[in-house]
C-alpha angles and dihedrals in degrees: 000000000000113000118230127224127202119202129203114189116197131182130014136006091259089060089050090057090052090049092053091048089052091049090053092049091048091051091052089045092062101262125127118230117224133184091201112087089195092069098038125114094193134024127208120198114195098202136206131204103169092125133009096263091053091050091051092048091052094050093045090051092052091049092050091052088047089063089057089050091052088053090054094248094117129043096200148353127217122197114204136167135038101338089047091052098045100038102030092134093049091049094050092046103038107025106059088171089078117087099181136019119207120189130220094264096041103058089119085070092068094108091050090049094055094042088053089057091048091051091047094236093156125251112341126217116195109180124150136185109293091233093058122110108222101205129191095122093132089068095050116142120207123193116270110269094022107151100172119051132183115226120197113221099177142012132223131003139251098196098091097203106192095239098047131093096185097104089053094055103026102033131221124335113282127167125224110232117260095240092056092048092048092051090050091048091049089052091050091049090051088054092054105271112153099171126049117200112197114216139174134135082272121004097184094069092055113145102010093113099047104025100032093238141051105287102178093112090053091048091050091051091051094048092047089063093063114109114234095029111109104166132036116190130193124218132178100027109167108221097227091054098050102109129192088254091056091048091051091048091054089046099047110028102092100217095047111100117235088242131111127187104205114175107205098166094200144359102214110103088214093057095038088057092049089049091054091239118160099225143058138217096267092052091048091053091048093049094049091046092050093049091052094045093051096039108026094185095047118133111219118201125186142174128220139194122218126195098029112169110283095015104151126200086256091054090050094048089051089054092047092051091046091056089047092052099041095046096204115209091225130013140174129189132205125194107232114266118200108227119198114246095029122111092235092060089063096046123115119245100050109182125234113256093238092056092048091053094043090054091047091052092048091055092046092051089053092047091050089059092047092048092049091053092048092048091050090052088061094061109115094027129107123229135185108244130199104222115227102176148286125303135190114266087229089070094056128090103270097216092048092048090052090052090052092050093052088069101026114056096166104056113122101164131047113222128195128209146136139252125223086267093066130073115200120269096004107053138048131293140217123233121195138165127230139154090217124101105246122182125222108260096038121124116225136170116247126192110217116234103165143003144195132195095302111357138070128218127201153132132268113262 
């Protein structure tokens, strides 16, 4: 009888890619994948430990699954990913629920790990050199109906920002060869992917280690040739590494969305230096200005950290004013989380949690105003939208829905989708009504009738 495996993927999109690779390897290894924990023989938890809350969620998930194992409903549990890599000794000593531990560079050992449990070989430990590339991408399995897929183009990071644990659990920066990425993307396209979202700890450095130069433009050109792929989106572009060649690639390669995710973390030179970042406020302003001059319709997204050790009220006000001046299209904020083993955790001037959160909320309130103004400016325009499905009209802004219906008498279904300006899960969405049957993954033109702080509402053209 075929054994069934249940997978829980926690944390970031890069972890999700690893999870889907493991699912593909398990399928080829003779296991059946199930999304019902009640019928699973084995459970795999792909853990995260980037910040304290993620670490806690990972441990709680393992303990909950352990209860099912005690009841005889599971034969084994495998912990994979970042928590497994960083705290392998703690897991083996303090979490008896776990039968096998698989590190971040050994996820291609997932079949061996579960077979070891089946053969009762005792607790398994699968940890490889941090500078290894695991492989197995050609067997990656995405969920049925998935139209947008993340694709990892590199592992690890060399930047050594003082707040970040990634180099300690993912290793140094190492690019995945173009031919391997293209094969993976072709497989994703064959499974129904229409949008590729390129991720790494830093996408802009792609290729320097294996080709001797930045090869992101060449990679984008190769991916753009794949039939079935309509959009290619870039995340995690470090500002100091965005070259003129990369800007021109985003501008001129037809399938590449005019969208750049550029995490800057702060704008105060004082805090940027403490963070170990390789840029300053003047350079940030110049880079954003150049992107907008070269690509006038570009959507620029960024992420910030408030409450970093030593952040004064003056530093915070500088950040607030910077956000006000730059008017980012999309923006997210994290309150600083001190992670053990990082230089920042040992710095003087740690900020009270209440102050961190208050500063975060203040920035987000400002960004909400900026986003609302930008969304309102898009009323009357028409955008190409990637359709993601149908939603209940009860879940849609009532005033916006009424505005749509004033000009659209025949809509019977409310569809949801995204423009090129919106990455999944983190940015805005588009809602529109139509009486047509439209499949997820189709691209349609939508005329915008109304807006709110983050979303757009319109009618099918």
